[in-house]
CSV table of C-alpha atoms in Angstrom, one decimal:
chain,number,residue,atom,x,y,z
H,1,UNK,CA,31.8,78.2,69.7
H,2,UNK,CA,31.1,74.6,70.0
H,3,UNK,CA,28.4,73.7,72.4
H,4,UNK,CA,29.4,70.8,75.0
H,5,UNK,CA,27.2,67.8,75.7
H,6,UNK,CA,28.6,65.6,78.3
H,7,UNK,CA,27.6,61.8,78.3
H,8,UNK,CA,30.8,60.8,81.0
H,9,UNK,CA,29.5,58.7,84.1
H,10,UNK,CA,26.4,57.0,83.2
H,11,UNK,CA,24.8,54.8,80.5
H,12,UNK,CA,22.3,56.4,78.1
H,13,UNK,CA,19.7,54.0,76.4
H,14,UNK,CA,19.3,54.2,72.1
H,15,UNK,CA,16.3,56.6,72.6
H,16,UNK,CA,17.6,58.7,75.5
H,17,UNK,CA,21.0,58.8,73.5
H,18,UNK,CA,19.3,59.9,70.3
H,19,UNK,CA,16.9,62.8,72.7
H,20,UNK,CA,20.5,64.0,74.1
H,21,UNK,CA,23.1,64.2,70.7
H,22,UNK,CA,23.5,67.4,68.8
H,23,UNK,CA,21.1,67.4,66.1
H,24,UNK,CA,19.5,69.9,63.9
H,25,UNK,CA,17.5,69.3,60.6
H,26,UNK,CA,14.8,71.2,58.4
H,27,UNK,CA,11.0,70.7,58.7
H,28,UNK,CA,9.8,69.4,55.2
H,29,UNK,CA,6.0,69.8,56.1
H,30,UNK,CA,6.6,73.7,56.5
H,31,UNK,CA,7.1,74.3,53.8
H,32,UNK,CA,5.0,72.1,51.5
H,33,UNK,CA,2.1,74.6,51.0
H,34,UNK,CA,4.7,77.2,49.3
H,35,UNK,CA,5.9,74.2,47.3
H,36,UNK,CA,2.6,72.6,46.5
H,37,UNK,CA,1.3,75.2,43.8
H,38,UNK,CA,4.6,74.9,42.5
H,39,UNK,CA,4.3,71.1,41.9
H,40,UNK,CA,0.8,71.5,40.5
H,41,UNK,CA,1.4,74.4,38.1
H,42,UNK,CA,3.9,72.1,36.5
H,43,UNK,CA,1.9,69.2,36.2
H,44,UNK,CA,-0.6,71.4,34.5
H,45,UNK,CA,1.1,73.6,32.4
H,46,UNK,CA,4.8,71.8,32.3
H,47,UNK,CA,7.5,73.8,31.2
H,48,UNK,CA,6.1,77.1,31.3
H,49,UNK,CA,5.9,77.2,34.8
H,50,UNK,CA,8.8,75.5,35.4
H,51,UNK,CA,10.2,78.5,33.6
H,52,UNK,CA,8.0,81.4,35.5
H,53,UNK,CA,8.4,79.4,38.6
H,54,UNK,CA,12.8,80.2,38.2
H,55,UNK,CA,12.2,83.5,37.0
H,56,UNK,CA,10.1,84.8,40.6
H,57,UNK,CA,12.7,82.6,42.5
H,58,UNK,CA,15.9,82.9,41.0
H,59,UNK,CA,15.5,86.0,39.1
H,60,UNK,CA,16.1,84.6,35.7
H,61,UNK,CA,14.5,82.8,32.8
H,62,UNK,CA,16.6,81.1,30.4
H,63,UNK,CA,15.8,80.9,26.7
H,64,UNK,CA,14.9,77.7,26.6
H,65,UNK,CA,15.0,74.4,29.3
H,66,UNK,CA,17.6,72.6,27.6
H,67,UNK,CA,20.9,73.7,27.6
H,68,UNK,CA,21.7,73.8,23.9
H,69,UNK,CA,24.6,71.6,22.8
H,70,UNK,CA,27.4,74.7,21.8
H,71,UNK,CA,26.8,76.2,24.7
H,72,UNK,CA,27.8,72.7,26.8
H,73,UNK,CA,30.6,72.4,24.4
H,74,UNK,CA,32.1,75.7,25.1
H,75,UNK,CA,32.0,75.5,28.9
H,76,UNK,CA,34.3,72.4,28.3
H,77,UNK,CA,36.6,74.4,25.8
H,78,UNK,CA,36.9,77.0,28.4
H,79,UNK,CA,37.0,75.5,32.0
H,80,UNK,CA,39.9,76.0,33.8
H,81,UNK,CA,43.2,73.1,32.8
H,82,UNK,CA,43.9,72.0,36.5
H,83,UNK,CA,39.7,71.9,36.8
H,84,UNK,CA,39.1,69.8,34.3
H,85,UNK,CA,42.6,67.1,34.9
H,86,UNK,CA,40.8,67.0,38.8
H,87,UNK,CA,37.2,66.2,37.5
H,88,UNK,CA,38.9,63.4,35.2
H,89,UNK,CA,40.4,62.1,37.4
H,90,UNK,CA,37.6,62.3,39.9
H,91,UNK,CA,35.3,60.4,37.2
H,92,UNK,CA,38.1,58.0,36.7
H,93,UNK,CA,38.4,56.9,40.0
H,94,UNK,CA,34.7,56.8,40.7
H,95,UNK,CA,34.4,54.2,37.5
H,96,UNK,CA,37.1,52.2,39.0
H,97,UNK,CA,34.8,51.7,42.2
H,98,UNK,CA,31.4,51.6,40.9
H,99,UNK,CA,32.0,49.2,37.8
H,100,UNK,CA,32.2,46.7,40.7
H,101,UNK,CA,29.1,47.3,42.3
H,102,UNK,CA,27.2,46.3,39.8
H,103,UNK,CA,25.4,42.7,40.5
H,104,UNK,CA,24.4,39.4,38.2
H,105,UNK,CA,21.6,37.4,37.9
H,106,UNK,CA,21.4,34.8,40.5
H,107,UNK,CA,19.3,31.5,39.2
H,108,UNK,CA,18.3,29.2,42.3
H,109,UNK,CA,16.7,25.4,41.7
H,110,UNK,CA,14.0,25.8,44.0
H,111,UNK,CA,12.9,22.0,43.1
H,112,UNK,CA,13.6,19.9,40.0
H,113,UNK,CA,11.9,21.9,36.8
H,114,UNK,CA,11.4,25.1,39.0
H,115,UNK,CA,13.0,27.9,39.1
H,116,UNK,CA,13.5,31.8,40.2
H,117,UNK,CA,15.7,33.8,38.8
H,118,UNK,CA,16.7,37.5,40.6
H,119,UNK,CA,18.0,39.5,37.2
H,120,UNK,CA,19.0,43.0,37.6
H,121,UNK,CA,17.0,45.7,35.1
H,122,UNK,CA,18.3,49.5,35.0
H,123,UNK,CA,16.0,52.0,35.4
H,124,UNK,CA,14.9,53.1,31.7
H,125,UNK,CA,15.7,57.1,32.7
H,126,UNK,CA,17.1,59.2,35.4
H,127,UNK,CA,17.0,62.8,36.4
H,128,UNK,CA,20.2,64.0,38.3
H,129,UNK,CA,20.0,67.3,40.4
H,130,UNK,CA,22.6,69.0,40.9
H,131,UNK,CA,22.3,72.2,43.4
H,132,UNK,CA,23.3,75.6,42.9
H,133,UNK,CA,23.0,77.8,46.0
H,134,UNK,CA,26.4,78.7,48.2
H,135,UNK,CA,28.8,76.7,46.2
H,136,UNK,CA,29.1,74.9,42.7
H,137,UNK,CA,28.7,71.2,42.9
H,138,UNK,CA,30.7,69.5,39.7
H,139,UNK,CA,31.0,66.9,41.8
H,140,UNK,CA,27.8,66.4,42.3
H,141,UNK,CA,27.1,65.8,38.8
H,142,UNK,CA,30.3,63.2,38.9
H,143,UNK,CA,28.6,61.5,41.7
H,144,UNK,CA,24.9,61.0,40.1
H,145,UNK,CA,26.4,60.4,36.5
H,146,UNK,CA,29.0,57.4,36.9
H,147,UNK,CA,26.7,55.2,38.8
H,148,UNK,CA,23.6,55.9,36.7
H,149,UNK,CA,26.3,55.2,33.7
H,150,UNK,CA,27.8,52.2,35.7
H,151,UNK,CA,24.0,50.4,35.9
H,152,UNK,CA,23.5,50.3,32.1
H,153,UNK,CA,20.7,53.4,32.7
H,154,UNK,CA,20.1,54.2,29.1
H,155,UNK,CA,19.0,57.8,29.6
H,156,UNK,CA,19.4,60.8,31.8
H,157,UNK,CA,19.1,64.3,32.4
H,158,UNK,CA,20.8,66.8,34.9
H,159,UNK,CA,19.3,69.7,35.6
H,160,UNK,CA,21.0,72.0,37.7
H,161,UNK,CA,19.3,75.7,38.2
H,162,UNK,CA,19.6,78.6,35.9
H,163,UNK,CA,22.6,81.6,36.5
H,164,UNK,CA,22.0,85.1,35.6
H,165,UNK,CA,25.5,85.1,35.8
H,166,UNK,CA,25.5,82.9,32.7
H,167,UNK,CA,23.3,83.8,30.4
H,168,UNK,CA,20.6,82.0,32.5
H,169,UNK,CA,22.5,78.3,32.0
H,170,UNK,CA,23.8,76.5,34.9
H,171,UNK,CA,27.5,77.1,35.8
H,172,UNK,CA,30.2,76.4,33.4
H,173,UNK,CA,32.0,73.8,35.5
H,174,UNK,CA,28.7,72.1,35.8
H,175,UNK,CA,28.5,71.9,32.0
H,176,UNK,CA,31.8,71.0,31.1
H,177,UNK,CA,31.8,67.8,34.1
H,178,UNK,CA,28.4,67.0,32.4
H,179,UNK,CA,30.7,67.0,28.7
H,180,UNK,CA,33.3,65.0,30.2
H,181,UNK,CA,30.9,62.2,31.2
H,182,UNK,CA,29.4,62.8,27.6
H,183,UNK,CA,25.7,63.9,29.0
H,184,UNK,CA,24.1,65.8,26.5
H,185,UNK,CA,20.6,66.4,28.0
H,186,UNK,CA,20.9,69.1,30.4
H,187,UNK,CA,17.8,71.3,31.8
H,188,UNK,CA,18.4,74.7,33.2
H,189,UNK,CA,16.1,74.7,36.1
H,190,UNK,CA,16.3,74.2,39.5
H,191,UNK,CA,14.3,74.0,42.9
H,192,UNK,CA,11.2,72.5,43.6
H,193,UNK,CA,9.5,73.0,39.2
H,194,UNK,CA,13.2,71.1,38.3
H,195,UNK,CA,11.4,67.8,40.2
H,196,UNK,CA,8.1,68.6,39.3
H,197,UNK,CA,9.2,69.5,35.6
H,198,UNK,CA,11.4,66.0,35.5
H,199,UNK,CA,8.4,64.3,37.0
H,200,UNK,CA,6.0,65.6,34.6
H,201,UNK,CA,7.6,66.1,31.3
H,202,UNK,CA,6.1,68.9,28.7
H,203,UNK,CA,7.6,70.5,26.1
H,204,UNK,CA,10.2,73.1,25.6
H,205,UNK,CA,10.0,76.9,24.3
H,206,UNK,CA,10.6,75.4,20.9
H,207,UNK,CA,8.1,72.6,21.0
H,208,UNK,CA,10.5,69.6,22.0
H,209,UNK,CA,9.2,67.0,23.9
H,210,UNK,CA,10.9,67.2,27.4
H,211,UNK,CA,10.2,63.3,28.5
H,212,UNK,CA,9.5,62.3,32.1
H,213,UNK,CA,11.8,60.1,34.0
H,214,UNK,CA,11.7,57.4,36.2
H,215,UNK,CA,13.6,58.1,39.0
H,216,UNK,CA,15.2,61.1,40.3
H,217,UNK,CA,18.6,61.2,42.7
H,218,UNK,CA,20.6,64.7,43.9
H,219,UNK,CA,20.8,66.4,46.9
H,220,UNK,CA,18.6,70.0,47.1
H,221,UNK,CA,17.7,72.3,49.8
H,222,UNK,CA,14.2,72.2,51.4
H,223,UNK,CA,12.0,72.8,48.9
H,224,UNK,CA,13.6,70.1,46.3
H,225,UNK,CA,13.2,67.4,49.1
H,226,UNK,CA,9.7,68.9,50.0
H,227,UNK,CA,9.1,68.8,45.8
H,228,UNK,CA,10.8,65.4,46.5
H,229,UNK,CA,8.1,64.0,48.8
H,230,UNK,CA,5.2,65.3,47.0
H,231,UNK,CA,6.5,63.4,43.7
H,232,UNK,CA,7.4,60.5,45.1
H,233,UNK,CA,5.3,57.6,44.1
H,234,UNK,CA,4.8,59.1,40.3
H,235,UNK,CA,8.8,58.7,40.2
H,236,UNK,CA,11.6,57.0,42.4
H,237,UNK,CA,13.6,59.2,44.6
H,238,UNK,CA,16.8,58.1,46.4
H,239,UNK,CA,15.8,59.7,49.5
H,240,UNK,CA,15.0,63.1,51.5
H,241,UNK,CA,18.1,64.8,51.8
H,242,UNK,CA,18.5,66.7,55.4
H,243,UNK,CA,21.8,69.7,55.6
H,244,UNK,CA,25.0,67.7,55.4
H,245,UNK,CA,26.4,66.4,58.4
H,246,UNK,CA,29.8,65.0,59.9
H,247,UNK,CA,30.3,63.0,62.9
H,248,UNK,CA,34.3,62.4,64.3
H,249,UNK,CA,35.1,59.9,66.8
H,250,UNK,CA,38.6,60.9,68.2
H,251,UNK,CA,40.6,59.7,71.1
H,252,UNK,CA,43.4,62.0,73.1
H,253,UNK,CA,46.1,60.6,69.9
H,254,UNK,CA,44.3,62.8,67.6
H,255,UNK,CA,45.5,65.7,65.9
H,256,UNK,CA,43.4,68.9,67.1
H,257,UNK,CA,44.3,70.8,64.2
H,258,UNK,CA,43.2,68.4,61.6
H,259,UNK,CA,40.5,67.6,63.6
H,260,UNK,CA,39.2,70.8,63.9
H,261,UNK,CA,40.3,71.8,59.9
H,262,UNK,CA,37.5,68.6,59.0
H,263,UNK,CA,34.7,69.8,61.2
H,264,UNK,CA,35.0,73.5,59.9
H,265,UNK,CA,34.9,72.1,56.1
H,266,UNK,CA,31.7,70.6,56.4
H,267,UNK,CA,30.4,73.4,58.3
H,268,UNK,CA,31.4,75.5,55.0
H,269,UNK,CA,28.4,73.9,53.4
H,270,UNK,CA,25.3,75.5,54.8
H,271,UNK,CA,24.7,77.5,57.9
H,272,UNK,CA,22.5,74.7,58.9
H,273,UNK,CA,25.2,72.1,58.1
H,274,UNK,CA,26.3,69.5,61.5
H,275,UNK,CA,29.7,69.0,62.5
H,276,UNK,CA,29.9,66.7,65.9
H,277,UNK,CA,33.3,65.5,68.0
H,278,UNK,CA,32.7,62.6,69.9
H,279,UNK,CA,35.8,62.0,72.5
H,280,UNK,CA,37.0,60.2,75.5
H,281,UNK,CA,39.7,63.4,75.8
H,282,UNK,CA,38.6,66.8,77.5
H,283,UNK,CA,42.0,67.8,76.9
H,284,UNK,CA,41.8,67.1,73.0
H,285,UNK,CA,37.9,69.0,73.2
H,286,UNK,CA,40.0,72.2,74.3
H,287,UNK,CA,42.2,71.7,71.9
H,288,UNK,CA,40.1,71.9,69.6
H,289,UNK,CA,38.0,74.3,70.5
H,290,UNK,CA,41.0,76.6,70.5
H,291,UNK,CA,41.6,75.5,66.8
H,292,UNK,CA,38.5,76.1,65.7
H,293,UNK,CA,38.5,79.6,66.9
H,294,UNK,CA,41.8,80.1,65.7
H,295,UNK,CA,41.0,78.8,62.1
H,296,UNK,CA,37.3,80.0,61.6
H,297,UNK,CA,38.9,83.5,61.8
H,298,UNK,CA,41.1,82.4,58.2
H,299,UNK,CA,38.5,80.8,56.4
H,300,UNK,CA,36.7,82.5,53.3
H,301,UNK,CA,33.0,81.5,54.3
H,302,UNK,CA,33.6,82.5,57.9
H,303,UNK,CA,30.5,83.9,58.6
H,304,UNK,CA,28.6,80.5,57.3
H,305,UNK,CA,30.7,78.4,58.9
H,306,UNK,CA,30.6,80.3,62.8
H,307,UNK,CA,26.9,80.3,62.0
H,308,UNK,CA,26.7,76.6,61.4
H,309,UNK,CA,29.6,75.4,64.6
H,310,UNK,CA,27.4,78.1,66.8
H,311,UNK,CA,24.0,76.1,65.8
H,312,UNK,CA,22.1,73.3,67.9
H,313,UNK,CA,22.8,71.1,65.6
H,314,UNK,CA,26.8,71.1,65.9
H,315,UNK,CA,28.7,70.2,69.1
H,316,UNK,CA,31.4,68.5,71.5
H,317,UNK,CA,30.3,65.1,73.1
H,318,UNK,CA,32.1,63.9,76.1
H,319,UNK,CA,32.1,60.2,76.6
H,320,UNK,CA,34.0,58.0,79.2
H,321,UNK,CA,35.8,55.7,76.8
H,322,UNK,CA,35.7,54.7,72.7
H,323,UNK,CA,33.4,52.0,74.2
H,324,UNK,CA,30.7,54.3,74.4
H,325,UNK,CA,32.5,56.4,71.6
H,326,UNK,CA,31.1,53.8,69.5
H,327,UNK,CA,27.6,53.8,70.9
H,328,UNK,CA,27.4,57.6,70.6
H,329,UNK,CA,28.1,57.4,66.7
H,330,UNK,CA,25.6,54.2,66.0
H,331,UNK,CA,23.1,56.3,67.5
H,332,UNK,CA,23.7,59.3,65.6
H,333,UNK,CA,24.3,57.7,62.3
H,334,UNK,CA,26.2,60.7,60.7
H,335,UNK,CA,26.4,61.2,56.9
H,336,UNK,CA,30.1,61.5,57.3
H,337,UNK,CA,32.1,59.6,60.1
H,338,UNK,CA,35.5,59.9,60.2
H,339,UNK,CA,37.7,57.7,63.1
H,340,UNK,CA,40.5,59.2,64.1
H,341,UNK,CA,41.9,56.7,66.8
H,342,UNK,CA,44.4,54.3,67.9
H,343,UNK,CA,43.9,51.2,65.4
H,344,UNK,CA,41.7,53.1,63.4
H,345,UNK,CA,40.5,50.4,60.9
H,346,UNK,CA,39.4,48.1,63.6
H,347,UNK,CA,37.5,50.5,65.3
H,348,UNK,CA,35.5,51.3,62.3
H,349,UNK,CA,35.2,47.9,61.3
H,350,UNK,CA,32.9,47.6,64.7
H,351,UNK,CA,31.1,51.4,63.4
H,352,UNK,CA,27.3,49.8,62.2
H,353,UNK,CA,25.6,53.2,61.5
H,354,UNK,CA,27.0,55.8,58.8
H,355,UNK,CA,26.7,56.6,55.1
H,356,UNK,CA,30.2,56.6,54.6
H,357,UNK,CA,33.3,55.8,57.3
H,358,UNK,CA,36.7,57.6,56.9
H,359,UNK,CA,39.3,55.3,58.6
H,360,UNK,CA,42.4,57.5,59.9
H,361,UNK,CA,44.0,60.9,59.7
H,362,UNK,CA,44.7,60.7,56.0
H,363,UNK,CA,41.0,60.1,54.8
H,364,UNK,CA,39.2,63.3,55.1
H,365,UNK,CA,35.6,63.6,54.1
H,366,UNK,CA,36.8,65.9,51.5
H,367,UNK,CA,38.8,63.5,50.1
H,368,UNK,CA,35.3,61.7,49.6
H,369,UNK,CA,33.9,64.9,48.3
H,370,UNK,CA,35.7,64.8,45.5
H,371,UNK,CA,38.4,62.0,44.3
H,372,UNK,CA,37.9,58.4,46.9
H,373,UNK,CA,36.1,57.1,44.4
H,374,UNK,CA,33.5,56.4,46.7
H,375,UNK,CA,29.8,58.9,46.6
H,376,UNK,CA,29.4,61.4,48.2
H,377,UNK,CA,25.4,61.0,48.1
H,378,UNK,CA,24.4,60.1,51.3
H,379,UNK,CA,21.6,59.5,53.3
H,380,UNK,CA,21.9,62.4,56.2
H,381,UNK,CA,19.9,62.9,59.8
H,382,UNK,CA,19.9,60.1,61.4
H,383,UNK,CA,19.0,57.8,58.0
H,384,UNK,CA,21.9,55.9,57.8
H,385,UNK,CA,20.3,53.7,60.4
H,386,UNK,CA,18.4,52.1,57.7
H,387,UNK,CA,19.3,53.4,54.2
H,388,UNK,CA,22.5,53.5,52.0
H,389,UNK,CA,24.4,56.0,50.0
H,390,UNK,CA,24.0,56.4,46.3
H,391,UNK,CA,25.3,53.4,44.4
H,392,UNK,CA,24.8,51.6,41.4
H,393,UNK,CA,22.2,50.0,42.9
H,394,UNK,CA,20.3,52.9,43.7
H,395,UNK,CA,20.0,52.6,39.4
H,396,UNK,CA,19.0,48.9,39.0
H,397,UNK,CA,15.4,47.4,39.9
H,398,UNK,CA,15.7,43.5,41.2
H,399,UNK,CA,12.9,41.4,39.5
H,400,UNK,CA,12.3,37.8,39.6
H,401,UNK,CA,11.8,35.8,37.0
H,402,UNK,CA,9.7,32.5,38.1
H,403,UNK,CA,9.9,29.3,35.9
H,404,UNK,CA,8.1,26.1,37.0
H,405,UNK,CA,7.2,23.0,34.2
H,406,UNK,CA,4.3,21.3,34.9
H,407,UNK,CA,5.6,18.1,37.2
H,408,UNK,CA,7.3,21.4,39.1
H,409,UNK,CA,3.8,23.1,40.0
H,410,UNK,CA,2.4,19.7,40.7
H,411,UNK,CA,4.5,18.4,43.3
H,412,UNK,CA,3.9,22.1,45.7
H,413,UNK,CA,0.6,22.5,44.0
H,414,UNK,CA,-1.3,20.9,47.2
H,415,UNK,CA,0.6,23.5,49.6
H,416,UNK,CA,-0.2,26.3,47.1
H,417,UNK,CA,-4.4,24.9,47.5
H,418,UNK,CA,-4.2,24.6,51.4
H,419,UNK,CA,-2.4,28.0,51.8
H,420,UNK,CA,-5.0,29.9,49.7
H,421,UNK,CA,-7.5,28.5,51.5
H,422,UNK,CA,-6.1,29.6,55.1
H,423,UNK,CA,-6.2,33.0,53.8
H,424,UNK,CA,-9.7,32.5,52.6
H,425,UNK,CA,-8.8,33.3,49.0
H,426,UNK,CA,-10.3,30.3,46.7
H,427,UNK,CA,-9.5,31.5,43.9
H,428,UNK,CA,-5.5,31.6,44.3
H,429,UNK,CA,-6.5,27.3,44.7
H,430,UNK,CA,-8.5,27.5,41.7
H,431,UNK,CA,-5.6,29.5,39.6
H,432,UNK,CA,-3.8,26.2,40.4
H,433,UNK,CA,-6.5,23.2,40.5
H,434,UNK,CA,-7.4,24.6,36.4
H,435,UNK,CA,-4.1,23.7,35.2
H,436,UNK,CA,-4.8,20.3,36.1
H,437,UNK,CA,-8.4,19.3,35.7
H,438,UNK,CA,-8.9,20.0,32.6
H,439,UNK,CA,-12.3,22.2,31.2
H,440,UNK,CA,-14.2,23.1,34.6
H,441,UNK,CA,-12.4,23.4,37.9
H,442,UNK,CA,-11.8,20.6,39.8
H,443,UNK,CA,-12.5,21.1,43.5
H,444,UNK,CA,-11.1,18.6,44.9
H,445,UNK,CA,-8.3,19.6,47.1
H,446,UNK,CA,-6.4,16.7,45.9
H,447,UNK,CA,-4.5,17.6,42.9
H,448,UNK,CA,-4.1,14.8,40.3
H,449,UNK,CA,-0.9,15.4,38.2
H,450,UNK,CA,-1.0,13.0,35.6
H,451,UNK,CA,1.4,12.5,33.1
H,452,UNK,CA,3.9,15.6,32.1
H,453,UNK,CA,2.6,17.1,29.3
C-alpha cells in the first residue's frame, strides 16, 4: 500500500532531496475563480450571500448568522459527560502551556536619554474557523480559543459551517467547547463566504451589526485557504493551510505496530492527508507494511484512509543511517514528526524543521491532537522550514515605542543628516536639522545642539 522511495547509497543535495520525498498538496490557484465571486458577493452584499453562498454549497441556510445564545447553552447542557470532562481538560492543559508564551516589554538604553521600547499589543479581534467536513473538530475550537484568550485578544468569533443535521447550527460539540471557553459570538457559516463574511462584516437577518475582524486563524480545506489568500492583506491570516501531514523517523528498535497505528491515524483525516516513514531498517518497512494492511482492514474510515496511504503523497523512505534520517526529515519539514529511536530526545533535539516534534513511543501525534497542551495548528507542506505553529504570538503585534530627549537626537543627529543624504532623501536631514535651528532650516550639515531645552 505504501509506495517505497529508496535514498540508501548515495547523497541527495536539499533541492534534489525535496524533488525526490513523497509529497502531495492542493493547487490554491485552481480554484480561485470558483472562489473569487464568492469573495466579492460578500464584500458587496455581506451576510446575504454569505447565507446563499452555504445554502448552494452545503445545502442549508440557517436562520440567522449568529448562533443565538440558548441554543449554545443547550449544546453544553446536553453534550456527552466523558466529552465534555476530556475537552476541560484539554483547555486546561492548553492554558497551562500557552499562559507562558506570552512575552513582556523589553526597554533597551540605546544611548543616554534614548530609548526603544518593543511592547506587545493583542490583536483588537479574531475570527477562529473551525472546519466541518469528514470529522468534527472541538478541538480545533480549543486550539484557536486559549491562545487568542492567552494574548489578552479582547474579541473573537468562531464560525464553524452550518448542519442540516442541526437545525442549520454548527455541531453540538462545537458549541458546547465554544461555552466551555465562555465564547459567545459564534457564526454559522463556513467555507470560503465564512472568511470573506469575517473579513467584511455586514449585518445579520435581524439587522445586527456583524463587525469585521482583524485577523483570522483555522485550518479549512481549499477553498477557505484560497478565500484565505484573496483576503489576506484586508485581514491577518496565520497561514495557507495544505492537507495534514505526518513524518516518522524510526530506526529497526521501533515498534511496527505502533508505528504503523500513527501513520494510519493521520491518514484518517482526508484522502489527501500525508503520512511518511523515514528508516534506516528494511526489515522494520516490511513490518510495517504488513501492519498497515493488517489494521487498515479494522479501521472505521478505511476507505479514506487506503485512499490517502495509496496516494503520491504518502510513502516509505529508505535511508542508510539516522544520519541521513535526519537530513530526510529537515528537508521535508512535516507538520507532525514523531522520533521513534534509540535516545529519542537527543535525536530530536538535532530535528531543525517541523511544526511540532513528538519525542518517543509514548507521544503520539494524537496525543497533540487533543490533550499535550501544545497546538495542534500547524504550518503543513513543506512550511515549517520558515514558519511556526499557532501560538500566542500568532495573537500579539510587536511595536516599538521610540523615546529620544533632545541632547539624545543631538549626539546621532549628524549620522541621521549624512545617512539621509546617501540615500538622496534631504528631507529625512531636514526632519532633523529643524529641531535644532530654530524658524527656517538650517542647512548646514553641522548640527549645533545648544543647550537642553
Amino acid at each position: 500500500m505504501l509506495a517505497r522511495t529508496d535514498l540508501r547509497g548515495g547523497t541527495l543535495s536539499t533541492a534534489a532531496l525535496r524533488r525526490a520525498l513523497p509529497r502531495g498538496g492542493t493547487d490554491v490557484d485552481s480554484v480561485l475563480a470558483t472562489v473569487r465571486p464568492v469573495v466579492d458577493a460578500v464584500r458587496e452584499t455581506g451576510s446575504t450571500a454569505a447565507l446563499d453562498a452555504g445554502e448552494r454549497f452545503d445545502g442549508v441556510r440557517p436562520d440567522s448568522v449568529r448562533v443565538p445564545a440558548d441554543v449554545i447553552g443547550r449544546a453544553l447542557d446536553d453534550v456527552d459527560p466523558d466529552v465534555r470532562a476530556a475537552l476541560t481538560e484539554s483547555i486546561r492543559r492548553a492554558r497551562i502551556v500557552h499562559a507562558d508564551q506570552r512575552r513582556g516589554s523589553t526597554r533597551t538604553d540605546v544611548a543616554p536619554g534614548g530609548s526603544v521600547t518593543e511592547k506587545w499589543i493583542p490583536v483588537a479581534r479574531v475570527g477562529l474557523y473551525v472546519p466541518g467536513g469528514n470529522a468534527v473538530y472541538p478541538s480545533s475550537v480549543v486550539m484557536n480559543v486559549v491562545p487568542a484568550q492567552e494574548a489578552g485578544v479582547g474579541s473573537l468569533v468562531v464560525a464553524s459551517p452550518p448542519q442540516s443535521a442541526f437545525g442549520g447550527w454548527p455541531h453540538p460539540t462545537i458549541l458546547a467547547a465554544c461555552a466551555l471557553l465562555g465564547v459567545d459570538e459564534v457564526w454559522a457559516v463556513g467555507g470560503a463566504q465564512a472568511v470573506a463574511l469575517l473579513t467584511y462584516g455586514g449585518e445579520d437577518t435581524d439587522a445586527t451589526e456583524l463587525e469585521p475582524v482583524d485577523l483570522i486563524t483555522g485550518p479549512g480545506n481549499i477553498y477557505v485557504t484560497a478565500a484565505k489568500r484573496l483576503c489576506r492583506g484586508l485581514v491577518g491570516i496565520d497561514s495557507e493551510a495544505g492537507p495534514t501531514e505526518i513524518a516518522i523517523l524510526a530506526d529497526g528498535d521501533a515498534d511496527p505496530v505502533a508505528v504503523a497505528a500513527d501513520l494510519i491515524s493521520q491518514a484518517e483525516h482526508d484522502v489527501l492527508a500525508a503520512s511518511v516513514l523515514v528508516t534506516d531498517s528494511a526489515d522494520l518497512a516490511d513490518a510495517v507494511d504488513a501492519e498497515v494492511d493488517r489494521q487498515v482492514e479494522s479501521t472505521k474510515h478505511h476507505e479514506r484512509v487506503r485512499a490517502a496511504l495509496s496516494g503520491q503523497q504518502s510513502g516509505i523512505v529508505l535511508v542508510d543511517d539516522l544520519e541521513a534520517g535526519l537530513r530526510v526529515v529537515d528537508a521535508y519539514a512535516a507538520e507532525h514528526l514523531e522520533i521513534q529511536t534509540a535516545d529519542a530526545p537527543a535525536v530530536a533535539d538535532r530535528v531543525r524543521n517541523a511544526g511540532a516534534i513528538f519525542v518517543g513511543r509514548y507521544a503520539p501525534v494524537s496525543l497533540g491532537d487533543y490533550c499535550a497542551g501544545s497546538n495542534h495548528v500547524l504550518p503543513t507542506s513543506g512550511s515549517a522550514r520558515h514558519s511556526s505553529g499557532l501560538s500566542v504570538q500568532t495573537f500579539l503585534r510587536g511595536v516599538h515605542v521610540i523615546d529620544y530627549d533632545r541632547a539624545a537626537l543631538a549626539e546621532v543627529a549628524p549620522h541621521v543628516v549624512n545617512l539621509a543624504t546617501a540615500e538622496d532623501l534631504p528631507a529625512h536631514g531636514d526632519a532633523v536639522r529643524v529641531r535644532f535651528a530654530g524658524p527656517g532650516i538650517d542647512t548646514d550639515p553641522d548640527i549645533d545642539t545648544g543647550a537642553p531645552s
